């Protein structure tokens, strides 16, 4: 955070992360059952008030994700988890999205790659357009 994210934000740049605190809530609290308050305390200590403006959730049924993982080679330690773990993780992400007051954009990742890419592009274009409107000079 101190080496990459904060300097980039201070310079007025956008920061894209492939994982952030929401992944900790989904995998550790949702998947493994860790206490949310403990994670929230750690989040506050590490991040302070830093929080994402927008989260893109690529959502697909667990069996779809598992089928895609099979073709990638040796699974990592998370990919070796049981299906029930991933069902809990997915449910946790969806709960975070429902409780986020509009920060999440849910992308239907069960569709073919080109369709997912198209929806991602559309969402990103909308975000850039909104940012441009908010930052126009008078």
XYZ file of C-alpha atoms in Angstrom:
138
model
C 0.000 0.000 0.000
C 2.699 2.487 1.006
C 5.018 1.654 -1.901
C 2.579 1.422 -4.807
C -1.025 2.369 -4.088
C -0.637 5.523 -2.004
C 2.023 7.127 -4.262
C -0.055 6.386 -7.356
C -3.181 7.884 -5.817
C -1.214 10.920 -4.632
C -0.064 11.416 -8.239
C -3.675 11.342 -9.448
C -3.445 7.930 -11.121
C -5.951 5.125 -11.070
C -4.986 1.936 -9.254
C -6.262 -1.475 -10.336
C -5.747 -4.432 -8.001
C -6.563 -8.047 -8.744
C -7.217 -8.658 -5.026
C -7.757 -6.427 -2.021
C -9.392 -6.642 1.391
C -12.652 -8.025 0.020
C -10.756 -11.166 -0.961
C -9.641 -11.551 2.658
C -13.227 -11.266 3.862
C -14.468 -13.723 1.232
C -11.742 -16.355 1.591
C -10.848 -16.085 5.266
C -14.174 -15.101 6.830
C -16.548 -16.660 4.314
C -14.464 -19.656 3.295
C -12.622 -20.448 6.521
C -14.962 -18.949 9.102
C -12.551 -16.432 10.644
C -14.051 -13.694 12.791
C -15.109 -10.650 10.732
C -14.343 -8.229 13.541
C -10.758 -9.487 13.752
C -10.324 -9.021 9.994
C -11.921 -5.561 10.203
C -9.437 -4.600 12.922
C -6.513 -5.766 10.776
C -7.972 -3.963 7.766
C -8.156 -0.730 9.735
C -4.574 -1.087 10.974
C -3.173 -1.848 7.517
C -5.319 0.383 5.304
C -6.534 3.157 7.536
C -9.300 4.872 5.573
C -8.091 3.630 2.178
C -10.876 1.761 0.382
C -11.732 0.903 -3.223
C -14.045 3.208 -5.140
C -15.243 0.334 -7.302
C -14.963 -3.449 -7.218
C -15.482 -5.600 -10.292
C -16.720 -9.022 -9.188
C -16.331 -11.673 -11.858
C -19.021 -14.066 -10.663
C -19.669 -17.581 -11.924
C -21.057 -20.775 -10.432
C -18.396 -22.726 -8.561
C -18.537 -25.698 -10.931
C -17.835 -23.371 -13.879
C -14.779 -21.978 -12.118
C -13.531 -25.431 -11.167
C -13.874 -26.655 -14.758
C -11.786 -23.704 -15.942
C -9.116 -24.357 -13.308
C -8.678 -27.966 -14.439
C -7.112 -26.870 -17.723
C -4.469 -24.624 -16.140
C -2.026 -27.142 -14.734
C -1.149 -27.901 -11.121
C -3.700 -26.387 -8.703
C -2.479 -24.050 -5.948
C -3.375 -24.423 -2.265
C -6.678 -22.573 -2.649
C -7.648 -24.485 -5.781
C -7.258 -27.750 -3.838
C -10.070 -26.793 -1.463
C -13.398 -28.631 -1.492
C -16.381 -27.311 -3.447
C -18.160 -26.293 -0.229
C -15.290 -23.891 0.535
C -15.745 -22.153 -2.826
C -19.515 -22.032 -2.380
C -18.956 -20.174 0.907
C -16.421 -17.844 -0.741
C -18.814 -17.055 -3.581
C -21.692 -16.459 -1.161
C -19.458 -14.144 0.871
C -18.478 -12.119 -2.202
C -22.116 -11.810 -3.216
C -23.053 -10.706 0.315
C -20.278 -8.094 0.238
C -21.629 -6.861 -3.096
C -25.191 -6.660 -1.772
C -24.028 -4.684 1.270
C -21.703 -2.339 -0.627
C -24.094 0.513 -1.493
C -23.224 0.409 -5.187
C -19.444 -0.030 -5.078
C -19.580 -3.434 -6.778
C -20.205 -4.125 -10.440
C -21.074 -7.807 -10.861
C -19.836 -9.325 -14.113
C -21.440 -12.591 -15.242
C -18.255 -14.612 -15.720
C -20.139 -17.785 -16.634
C -20.452 -16.481 -20.197
C -17.850 -16.938 -22.950
C -14.613 -14.952 -22.626
C -15.539 -12.428 -25.327
C -18.831 -11.596 -23.608
C -17.098 -11.143 -20.241
C -14.462 -8.919 -21.848
C -17.199 -6.869 -23.502
C -19.017 -6.309 -20.219
C -15.748 -5.393 -18.481
C -14.970 -2.872 -21.212
C -18.444 -1.368 -20.931
C -18.151 -0.994 -17.146
C -14.668 0.530 -17.435
C -15.862 3.004 -20.073
C -18.731 4.023 -17.770
C -16.308 4.533 -14.881
C -13.978 6.655 -17.012
C -16.907 8.732 -18.282
C -18.179 9.321 -14.728
C -14.697 10.269 -13.568
C -14.378 12.708 -16.471
C -17.675 14.401 -15.627
C -16.674 14.777 -11.959
C -13.278 16.235 -12.876
C -14.235 18.667 -15.658
C -12.814 22.133 -15.385
C -15.443 24.929 -15.060
